Amino acid sequence: MNVIKLPLTLSTLLVAVGLQSAIVPTSLARLEAQYDRATTTQTSPNSWVVSQTYVPPNRQAPSTTAGGATRGGCLEKGESLRALMPSNNLSLTTAEYPTLYWYIPPSTAKALQFELRDANENPLWTKTFRIPATSGIISFTLPESELPPLIVGKSYHWYFKMLCLDGDSRDQSGNAIVDGWIERTEPSPTLVKDLEKATPSDRPGLYAAAGIWQDSLTTLVELRRDNPEDSTLARQWQKLLKSVGLDPVVEKPLVDCCTANR
């Protein structure tokens, strides 16, 4: 077969360059394209595997102090206080008042403490809670009555502690502490449309594919609380947590918390 070689004219080059420039995506377009690729197989036999895996946004959290897991002086041997969040310690949410999650291990801790700061480390709010009766995964929702809503596009730094000594003690070096960042974002138009059409059990996967970790986790927790015997939801839970390296807490129970001390 003869191959016909066409001359490459200047106009051809200009068209090629123009097309290449037109398809270079912005960071938002890349994120939406990534989301589209992750969700286009929802009707295929392997759709659950794809949609239930967290796809992180292409960014890192600001610096952290303790990270997502730590051991303290009053925790049971081999156990760690652990935040349920991606390894980069940054989670996105669309909620004005998001819910955060931690694994509380067996311990002799006296209390729990949560602190929220702005991106410049200015304290915004602090609350101390009673330790739950049993170890497990706890949740806490930022209260509308005590805080303004999170602002879209702004990062907030939180700290969570298990107080091993009385809060009035000067030596707090033995406390277990984790920290991380949360940022409120606006969902893309594509995600909004997909959420409107989705069944409740599909929504965690849609948020996960869009890189919105906190909403993916919260919607799945709510489904599991309402349907504790649902084996499909249990598998989705396992897949989601393992996709961000949270294997050690996959089998831990969800426990009620938190009642404020002050």
PDB file of C-alpha atoms in Angstrom:
ATOM      1  CA  MET A   1       0.000   0.000   0.000  1.00  0.00           C
ATOM      2  CA  ASN A   2       1.366   3.409  -0.973  1.00  0.00           C
ATOM      3  CA  VAL A   3       1.470   6.093   1.687  1.00  0.00           C
ATOM      4  CA  ILE A   4       0.627   9.549   0.400  1.00  0.00           C
ATOM      5  CA  LYS A   5       2.642  12.268   2.166  1.00  0.00           C
ATOM      6  CA  LEU A   6       0.822  15.558   2.319  1.00  0.00           C
ATOM      7  CA  PRO A   7       2.797  18.787   2.640  1.00  0.00           C
ATOM      8  CA  LEU A   8       2.592  20.432   6.077  1.00  0.00           C
ATOM      9  CA  THR A   9       1.546  23.991   5.301  1.00  0.00           C
ATOM     10  CA  LEU A  10       1.745  27.005   7.562  1.00  0.00           C
ATOM     11  CA  SER A  11      -2.035  27.078   7.849  1.00  0.00           C
ATOM     12  CA  THR A  12      -2.034  23.461   8.990  1.00  0.00           C
ATOM     13  CA  LEU A  13       0.501  24.263  11.688  1.00  0.00           C
ATOM     14  CA  LEU A  14      -1.524  27.220  12.880  1.00  0.00           C
ATOM     15  CA  VAL A  15      -4.666  25.124  13.129  1.00  0.00           C
ATOM     16  CA  ALA A  16      -2.823  22.431  15.072  1.00  0.00           C
ATOM     17  CA  VAL A  17      -1.346  24.945  17.484  1.00  0.00           C
ATOM     18  CA  GLY A  18      -4.720  26.619  17.926  1.00  0.00           C
ATOM     19  CA  LEU A  19      -6.411  23.320  18.718  1.00  0.00           C
ATOM     20  CA  GLN A  20      -3.716  22.400  21.204  1.00  0.00           C
ATOM     21  CA  SER A  21      -4.124  25.714  23.014  1.00  0.00           C
ATOM     22  CA  ALA A  22      -7.867  25.347  23.102  1.00  0.00           C
ATOM     23  CA  ILE A  23      -7.772  21.989  24.861  1.00  0.00           C
ATOM     24  CA  VAL A  24      -5.268  22.822  27.587  1.00  0.00           C
ATOM     25  CA  PRO A  25      -7.515  22.549  30.677  1.00  0.00           C
ATOM     26  CA  THR A  26      -7.525  24.763  33.712  1.00  0.00           C
ATOM     27  CA  SER A  27      -7.220  23.174  37.151  1.00  0.00           C
ATOM     28  CA  LEU A  28     -11.010  23.261  37.525  1.00  0.00           C
ATOM     29  CA  ALA A  29     -11.502  21.665  34.129  1.00  0.00           C
ATOM     30  CA  ARG A  30      -9.005  18.930  35.019  1.00  0.00           C
ATOM     31  CA  LEU A  31     -10.896  18.237  38.232  1.00  0.00           C
ATOM     32  CA  GLU A  32     -14.222  18.047  36.396  1.00  0.00           C
ATOM     33  CA  ALA A  33     -12.687  15.823  33.704  1.00  0.00           C
ATOM     34  CA  GLN A  34     -11.249  13.579  36.403  1.00  0.00           C
ATOM     35  CA  TYR A  35     -14.695  13.407  38.017  1.00  0.00           C
ATOM     36  CA  ASP A  36     -16.363  12.618  34.692  1.00  0.00           C
ATOM     37  CA  ARG A  37     -13.942   9.763  33.988  1.00  0.00           C
ATOM     38  CA  ALA A  38     -14.466   8.331  37.462  1.00  0.00           C
ATOM     39  CA  THR A  39     -18.245   8.338  37.175  1.00  0.00           C
ATOM     40  CA  THR A  40     -18.898   7.418  33.545  1.00  0.00           C
ATOM     41  CA  THR A  41     -18.851   3.695  34.339  1.00  0.00           C
ATOM     42  CA  GLN A  42     -21.600   3.778  36.936  1.00  0.00           C
ATOM     43  CA  THR A  43     -23.832   1.529  34.834  1.00  0.00           C
ATOM     44  CA  SER A  44     -21.101  -0.987  34.074  1.00  0.00           C
ATOM     45  CA  PRO A  45     -20.617  -4.212  36.113  1.00  0.00           C
ATOM     46  CA  ASN A  46     -17.584  -2.646  37.850  1.00  0.00           C
ATOM     47  CA  SER A  47     -19.218   0.721  38.543  1.00  0.00           C
ATOM     48  CA  TRP A  48     -19.258   0.334  42.318  1.00  0.00           C
ATOM     49  CA  VAL A  49     -15.515  -0.303  42.448  1.00  0.00           C
ATOM     50  CA  VAL A  50     -14.824   2.876  40.457  1.00  0.00           C
ATOM     51  CA  SER A  51     -17.293   5.218  42.143  1.00  0.00           C
ATOM     52  CA  GLN A  52     -16.483   4.188  45.704  1.00  0.00           C
ATOM     53  CA  THR A  53     -12.777   5.047  45.479  1.00  0.00           C
ATOM     54  CA  TYR A  54     -11.751   8.500  46.664  1.00  0.00           C
ATOM     55  CA  VAL A  55     -10.055  10.612  43.997  1.00  0.00           C
ATOM     56  CA  PRO A  56      -8.075  13.381  45.748  1.00  0.00           C
ATOM     57  CA  PRO A  57      -7.876  16.897  44.333  1.00  0.00           C
ATOM     58  CA  ASN A  58      -4.497  17.877  42.919  1.00  0.00           C
ATOM     59  CA  ARG A  59      -3.359  19.907  45.929  1.00  0.00           C
ATOM     60  CA  GLN A  60      -1.811  19.605  49.373  1.00  0.00           C
ATOM     61  CA  ALA A  61      -2.852  20.906  52.764  1.00  0.00           C
ATOM     62  CA  PRO A  62      -0.857  23.678  54.453  1.00  0.00           C
ATOM     63  CA  SER A  63       1.630  22.490  57.046  1.00  0.00           C
ATOM     64  CA  THR A  64       0.361  20.363  59.933  1.00  0.00           C
ATOM     65  CA  THR A  65       1.670  19.722  63.425  1.00  0.00           C
ATOM     66  CA  ALA A  66       0.646  16.200  64.368  1.00  0.00           C
ATOM     67  CA  GLY A  67      -0.860  14.712  61.230  1.00  0.00           C
ATOM     68  CA  GLY A  68      -3.734  12.276  60.943  1.00  0.00           C
ATOM     69  CA  ALA A  69      -2.736   9.741  63.615  1.00  0.00           C
ATOM     70  CA  THR A  70      -0.796   9.867  66.879  1.00  0.00           C
ATOM     71  CA  ARG A  71      -0.185   7.960  70.099  1.00  0.00           C
ATOM     72  CA  GLY A  72      -0.465   9.513  73.549  1.00  0.00           C
ATOM     73  CA  GLY A  73       0.581   8.556  77.066  1.00  0.00           C
ATOM     74  CA  CYS A  74      -2.848   7.273  78.105  1.00  0.00           C
ATOM     75  CA  LEU A  75      -3.841   5.178  75.095  1.00  0.00           C
ATOM     76  CA  GLU A  76      -3.975   1.396  75.135  1.00  0.00           C
ATOM     77  CA  LYS A  77      -0.714  -0.133  73.917  1.00  0.00           C
ATOM     78  CA  GLY A  78      -0.449  -0.201  70.131  1.00  0.00           C
ATOM     79  CA  GLU A  79      -3.489   2.046  69.606  1.00  0.00           C
ATOM     80  CA  SER A  80      -3.616   5.500  68.016  1.00  0.00           C
ATOM     81  CA  LEU A  81      -5.976   8.434  67.909  1.00  0.00           C
ATOM     82  CA  ARG A  82      -6.796   8.751  64.224  1.00  0.00           C
ATOM     83  CA  ALA A  83      -8.617  11.282  62.050  1.00  0.00           C
ATOM     84  CA  LEU A  84     -10.792   9.890  59.262  1.00  0.00           C
ATOM     85  CA  MET A  85      -9.369  11.919  56.419  1.00  0.00           C
ATOM     86  CA  PRO A  86      -7.059  11.557  53.392  1.00  0.00           C
ATOM     87  CA  SER A  87      -3.316  11.199  53.902  1.00  0.00           C
ATOM     88  CA  ASN A  88      -2.637  14.767  52.754  1.00  0.00           C
ATOM     89  CA  ASN A  89      -4.606  16.000  55.825  1.00  0.00           C
ATOM     90  CA  LEU A  90      -6.919  18.144  53.689  1.00  0.00           C
ATOM     91  CA  SER A  91     -10.618  17.456  53.217  1.00  0.00           C
ATOM     92  CA  LEU A  92     -13.103  19.382  51.101  1.00  0.00           C
ATOM     93  CA  THR A  93     -16.775  19.904  51.929  1.00  0.00           C
ATOM     94  CA  THR A  94     -19.764  21.706  50.442  1.00  0.00           C
ATOM     95  CA  ALA A  95     -21.350  22.114  53.891  1.00  0.00           C
ATOM     96  CA  GLU A  96     -21.465  25.364  55.840  1.00  0.00           C
ATOM     97  CA  TYR A  97     -21.236  23.308  59.050  1.00  0.00           C
ATOM     98  CA  PRO A  98     -19.485  20.041  58.201  1.00  0.00           C
ATOM     99  CA  THR A  99     -19.210  16.908  60.323  1.00  0.00           C
ATOM    100  CA  LEU A 100     -15.746  15.601  61.238  1.00  0.00           C
ATOM    101  CA  TYR A 101     -14.784  12.069  62.304  1.00  0.00           C
ATOM    102  CA  TRP A 102     -12.121  10.433  64.483  1.00  0.00           C
ATOM    103  CA  TYR A 103     -11.321   6.997  65.802  1.00  0.00           C
ATOM    104  CA  ILE A 104     -11.103   7.087  69.607  1.00  0.00           C
ATOM    105  CA  PRO A 105      -9.089   4.104  70.932  1.00  0.00           C
ATOM    106  CA  PRO A 106      -9.381   2.526  74.408  1.00  0.00           C
ATOM    107  CA  SER A 107      -7.669   4.818  76.892  1.00  0.00           C
ATOM    108  CA  THR A 108      -7.674   6.389  80.335  1.00  0.00           C
ATOM    109  CA  ALA A 109      -8.076   9.890  78.868  1.00  0.00           C
ATOM    110  CA  LYS A 110     -10.030  12.429  80.894  1.00  0.00           C
ATOM    111  CA  ALA A 111     -11.730  14.306  78.043  1.00  0.00           C
ATOM    112  CA  LEU A 112     -11.683  15.238  74.347  1.00  0.00           C
ATOM    113  CA  GLN A 113     -10.936  18.714  73.026  1.00  0.00           C
ATOM    114  CA  PHE A 114     -11.586  20.273  69.621  1.00  0.00           C
ATOM    115  CA  GLU A 115     -10.115  23.569  68.438  1.00  0.00           C
ATOM    116  CA  LEU A 116     -10.745  25.421  65.168  1.00  0.00           C
ATOM    117  CA  ARG A 117      -8.378  28.076  63.800  1.00  0.00           C
ATOM    118  CA  ASP A 118      -8.209  30.119  60.627  1.00  0.00           C
ATOM    119  CA  ALA A 119      -5.436  29.780  58.041  1.00  0.00           C
ATOM    120  CA  ASN A 120      -3.278  32.216  60.028  1.00  0.00           C
ATOM    121  CA  GLU A 121      -3.635  30.130  63.203  1.00  0.00           C
ATOM    122  CA  ASN A 122      -5.937  32.624  64.888  1.00  0.00           C
ATOM    123  CA  PRO A 123      -8.187  30.688  67.328  1.00  0.00           C
ATOM    124  CA  LEU A 124     -11.857  30.694  66.326  1.00  0.00           C
ATOM    125  CA  TRP A 125     -13.485  28.205  68.681  1.00  0.00           C
ATOM    126  CA  THR A 126     -12.616  25.588  71.313  1.00  0.00           C
ATOM    127  CA  LYS A 127     -14.808  22.962  72.974  1.00  0.00           C
ATOM    128  CA  THR A 128     -14.150  20.159  75.459  1.00  0.00           C
ATOM    129  CA  PHE A 129     -16.195  16.931  75.446  1.00  0.00           C
ATOM    130  CA  ARG A 130     -16.753  13.911  77.624  1.00  0.00           C
ATOM    131  CA  ILE A 131     -15.070  10.676  76.555  1.00  0.00           C
ATOM    132  CA  PRO A 132     -17.587   8.201  75.072  1.00  0.00           C
ATOM    133  CA  ALA A 133     -18.276   5.059  77.090  1.00  0.00           C
ATOM    134  CA  THR A 134     -16.835   2.799  74.390  1.00  0.00           C
ATOM    135  CA  SER A 135     -14.049   3.216  71.858  1.00  0.00           C
ATOM    136  CA  GLY A 136     -14.902   3.601  68.197  1.00  0.00           C
ATOM    137  CA  ILE A 137     -15.515   6.167  65.475  1.00  0.00           C
ATOM    138  CA  ILE A 138     -17.061   9.382  66.738  1.00  0.00           C
ATOM    139  CA  SER A 139     -18.379  12.398  64.873  1.00  0.00           C
ATOM    140  CA  PHE A 140     -18.841  16.057  65.644  1.00  0.00           C
ATOM    141  CA  THR A 141     -20.713  18.680  63.614  1.00  0.00           C
ATOM    142  CA  LEU A 142     -19.677  22.315  63.841  1.00  0.00           C
ATOM    143  CA  PRO A 143     -22.559  24.068  65.645  1.00  0.00           C
ATOM    144  CA  GLU A 144     -24.571  26.780  63.891  1.00  0.00           C
ATOM    145  CA  SER A 145     -25.392  28.345  67.253  1.00  0.00           C
ATOM    146  CA  GLU A 146     -21.735  29.018  68.109  1.00  0.00           C
ATOM    147  CA  LEU A 147     -19.912  29.573  64.815  1.00  0.00           C
ATOM    148  CA  PRO A 148     -20.418  31.453  61.557  1.00  0.00           C
ATOM    149  CA  PRO A 149     -20.560  29.211  58.456  1.00  0.00           C
ATOM    150  CA  LEU A 150     -17.340  28.178  56.767  1.00  0.00           C
ATOM    151  CA  ILE A 151     -16.480  30.522  53.890  1.00  0.00           C
ATOM    152  CA  VAL A 152     -16.076  29.047  50.410  1.00  0.00           C
ATOM    153  CA  GLY A 153     -12.425  28.938  49.345  1.00  0.00           C
ATOM    154  CA  LYS A 154     -10.967  29.505  52.830  1.00  0.00           C
ATOM    155  CA  SER A 155      -8.974  26.867  54.698  1.00  0.00           C
ATOM    156  CA  TYR A 156      -9.479  26.142  58.382  1.00  0.00           C
ATOM    157  CA  HIS A 157      -7.045  24.319  60.655  1.00  0.00           C
ATOM    158  CA  TRP A 158      -8.507  22.050  63.338  1.00  0.00           C
ATOM    159  CA  TYR A 159      -6.890  20.265  66.274  1.00  0.00           C
ATOM    160  CA  PHE A 160      -8.354  17.313  68.162  1.00  0.00           C
ATOM    161  CA  LYS A 161      -6.928  16.047  71.459  1.00  0.00           C
ATOM    162  CA  MET A 162      -7.430  13.245  73.918  1.00  0.00           C
ATOM    163  CA  LEU A 163      -6.549  14.881  77.215  1.00  0.00           C
ATOM    164  CA  CYS A 164      -4.553  12.346  79.220  1.00  0.00           C
ATOM    165  CA  LEU A 165      -4.264  14.630  82.234  1.00  0.00           C
ATOM    166  CA  ASP A 166      -6.674  17.042  83.831  1.00  0.00           C
ATOM    167  CA  GLY A 167      -7.167  20.077  81.608  1.00  0.00           C
ATOM    168  CA  ASP A 168      -5.894  22.353  84.390  1.00  0.00           C
ATOM    169  CA  SER A 169      -2.549  20.536  84.570  1.00  0.00           C
ATOM    170  CA  ARG A 170       0.433  22.459  83.246  1.00  0.00           C
ATOM    171  CA  ASP A 171       2.025  19.381  81.686  1.00  0.00           C
ATOM    172  CA  GLN A 172       0.005  18.420  78.626  1.00  0.00           C
ATOM    173  CA  SER A 173       2.863  16.708  76.780  1.00  0.00           C
ATOM    174  CA  GLY A 174       1.310  13.248  77.131  1.00  0.00           C
ATOM    175  CA  ASN A 175      -1.890  14.134  75.279  1.00  0.00           C
ATOM    176  CA  ALA A 176      -2.763  12.407  72.019  1.00  0.00           C
ATOM    177  CA  ILE A 177      -3.351  14.974  69.278  1.00  0.00           C
ATOM    178  CA  VAL A 178      -4.212  14.981  65.578  1.00  0.00           C
ATOM    179  CA  ASP A 179      -4.756  17.928  63.299  1.00  0.00           C
ATOM    180  CA  GLY A 180      -5.893  18.617  59.770  1.00  0.00           C
ATOM    181  CA  TRP A 181      -7.389  21.129  57.363  1.00  0.00           C
ATOM    182  CA  ILE A 182     -10.886  21.539  55.986  1.00  0.00           C
ATOM    183  CA  GLU A 183     -12.057  23.809  53.193  1.00  0.00           C
ATOM    184  CA  ARG A 184     -15.528  24.551  51.903  1.00  0.00           C
ATOM    185  CA  THR A 185     -15.915  24.355  48.127  1.00  0.00           C
ATOM    186  CA  GLU A 186     -18.678  24.772  45.570  1.00  0.00           C
ATOM    187  CA  PRO A 187     -19.752  21.613  43.724  1.00  0.00           C
ATOM    188  CA  SER A 188     -19.365  21.671  39.958  1.00  0.00           C
ATOM    189  CA  PRO A 189     -22.542  21.941  37.819  1.00  0.00           C
ATOM    190  CA  THR A 190     -21.947  18.371  36.628  1.00  0.00           C
ATOM    191  CA  LEU A 191     -21.813  17.075  40.178  1.00  0.00           C
ATOM    192  CA  VAL A 192     -24.959  18.974  41.166  1.00  0.00           C
ATOM    193  CA  LYS A 193     -26.894  17.411  38.280  1.00  0.00           C
ATOM    194  CA  ASP A 194     -25.601  13.933  39.065  1.00  0.00           C
ATOM    195  CA  LEU A 195     -26.499  14.256  42.748  1.00  0.00           C
ATOM    196  CA  GLU A 196     -30.035  15.307  41.855  1.00  0.00           C
ATOM    197  CA  LYS A 197     -30.497  12.138  39.792  1.00  0.00           C
ATOM    198  CA  ALA A 198     -28.619   9.771  42.099  1.00  0.00           C
ATOM    199  CA  THR A 199     -30.050   7.335  44.606  1.00  0.00           C
ATOM    200  CA  PRO A 200     -28.918   7.865  48.235  1.00  0.00           C
ATOM    201  CA  SER A 201     -26.490   4.936  48.000  1.00  0.00           C
ATOM    202  CA  ASP A 202     -24.822   6.460  44.908  1.00  0.00           C
ATOM    203  CA  ARG A 203     -24.141   9.870  46.469  1.00  0.00           C
ATOM    204  CA  PRO A 204     -21.087   8.919  48.574  1.00  0.00           C
ATOM    205  CA  GLY A 205     -19.372   7.632  45.432  1.00  0.00           C
ATOM    206  CA  LEU A 206     -20.174  10.779  43.476  1.00  0.00           C
ATOM    207  CA  TYR A 207     -18.652  12.973  46.179  1.00  0.00           C
ATOM    208  CA  ALA A 208     -15.619  10.663  46.405  1.00  0.00           C
ATOM    209  CA  ALA A 209     -15.019  10.818  42.648  1.00  0.00           C
ATOM    210  CA  ALA A 210     -15.236  14.621  42.813  1.00  0.00           C
ATOM    211  CA  GLY A 211     -12.580  14.786  45.566  1.00  0.00           C
ATOM    212  CA  ILE A 212     -15.030  16.063  48.201  1.00  0.00           C
ATOM    213  CA  TRP A 213     -13.995  13.722  50.997  1.00  0.00           C
ATOM    214  CA  GLN A 214     -15.975  15.084  53.927  1.00  0.00           C
ATOM    215  CA  ASP A 215     -19.339  14.889  52.154  1.00  0.00           C
ATOM    216  CA  SER A 216     -18.583  11.417  50.811  1.00  0.00           C
ATOM    217  CA  LEU A 217     -17.800  10.182  54.316  1.00  0.00           C
ATOM    218  CA  THR A 218     -20.766  11.909  55.955  1.00  0.00           C
ATOM    219  CA  THR A 219     -23.359  10.662  53.472  1.00  0.00           C
ATOM    220  CA  LEU A 220     -22.028   7.120  53.818  1.00  0.00           C
ATOM    221  CA  VAL A 221     -22.014   7.283  57.644  1.00  0.00           C
ATOM    222  CA  GLU A 222     -25.644   8.461  57.615  1.00  0.00           C
ATOM    223  CA  LEU A 223     -26.619   5.551  55.359  1.00  0.00           C
ATOM    224  CA  ARG A 224     -24.822   3.055  57.590  1.00  0.00           C
ATOM    225  CA  ARG A 225     -26.477   4.418  60.730  1.00  0.00           C
ATOM    226  CA  ASP A 226     -29.896   4.045  59.101  1.00  0.00           C
ATOM    227  CA  ASN A 227     -29.084   0.599  57.653  1.00  0.00           C
ATOM    228  CA  PRO A 228     -26.576  -1.094  59.991  1.00  0.00           C
ATOM    229  CA  GLU A 229     -27.183  -4.586  58.552  1.00  0.00           C
ATOM    230  CA  ASP A 230     -26.786  -3.589  54.894  1.00  0.00           C
ATOM    231  CA  SER A 231     -23.861  -5.623  53.536  1.00  0.00           C
ATOM    232  CA  THR A 232     -23.570  -3.487  50.378  1.00  0.00           C
ATOM    233  CA  LEU A 233     -23.076  -0.334  52.448  1.00  0.00           C
ATOM    234  CA  ALA A 234     -20.525  -2.195  54.582  1.00  0.00           C
ATOM    235  CA  ARG A 235     -18.533  -3.018  51.435  1.00  0.00           C
ATOM    236  CA  GLN A 236     -18.770   0.582  50.248  1.00  0.00           C
ATOM    237  CA  TRP A 237     -17.491   1.722  53.632  1.00  0.00           C
ATOM    238  CA  GLN A 238     -14.569  -0.669  53.433  1.00  0.00           C
ATOM    239  CA  LYS A 239     -13.692   0.420  49.886  1.00  0.00           C
ATOM    240  CA  LEU A 240     -13.856   4.132  50.680  1.00  0.00           C
ATOM    241  CA  LEU A 241     -11.731   3.967  53.823  1.00  0.00           C
ATOM    242  CA  LYS A 242      -9.142   1.680  52.277  1.00  0.00           C
ATOM    243  CA  SER A 243      -8.798   4.038  49.306  1.00  0.00           C
ATOM    244  CA  VAL A 244      -7.206   6.612  51.674  1.00  0.00           C
ATOM    245  CA  GLY A 245      -5.219   4.184  53.840  1.00  0.00           C
ATOM    246  CA  LEU A 246      -7.668   3.954  56.754  1.00  0.00           C
ATOM    247  CA  ASP A 247      -7.562   0.147  56.855  1.00  0.00           C
ATOM    248  CA  PRO A 248      -7.014   0.015  60.676  1.00  0.00           C
ATOM    249  CA  VAL A 249     -10.430   1.575  61.400  1.00  0.00           C
ATOM    250  CA  VAL A 250     -12.585  -0.166  58.770  1.00  0.00           C
ATOM    251  CA  GLU A 251     -14.085  -2.589  61.304  1.00  0.00           C
ATOM    252  CA  LYS A 252     -14.410  -0.106  64.170  1.00  0.00           C
ATOM    253  CA  PRO A 253     -17.969   0.689  65.340  1.00  0.00           C
ATOM    254  CA  LEU A 254     -19.724   4.038  65.022  1.00  0.00           C
ATOM    255  CA  VAL A 255     -20.346   5.388  68.537  1.00  0.00           C
ATOM    256  CA  ASP A 256     -22.355   8.334  69.832  1.00  0.00           C
ATOM    257  CA  CYS A 257     -20.531  11.492  70.851  1.00  0.00           C
ATOM    258  CA  CYS A 258     -20.144  14.320  71.815  1.00  0.00           C
ATOM    259  CA  THR A 259     -21.573  16.054  74.886  1.00  0.00           C
ATOM    260  CA  ALA A 260     -19.818  19.269  75.779  1.00  0.00           C
ATOM    261  CA  ASN A 261     -18.219  19.722  79.197  1.00  0.00           C
ATOM    262  CA  ARG A 262     -17.879  23.469  78.710  1.00  0.00           C
TER     263      ARG A 262
END
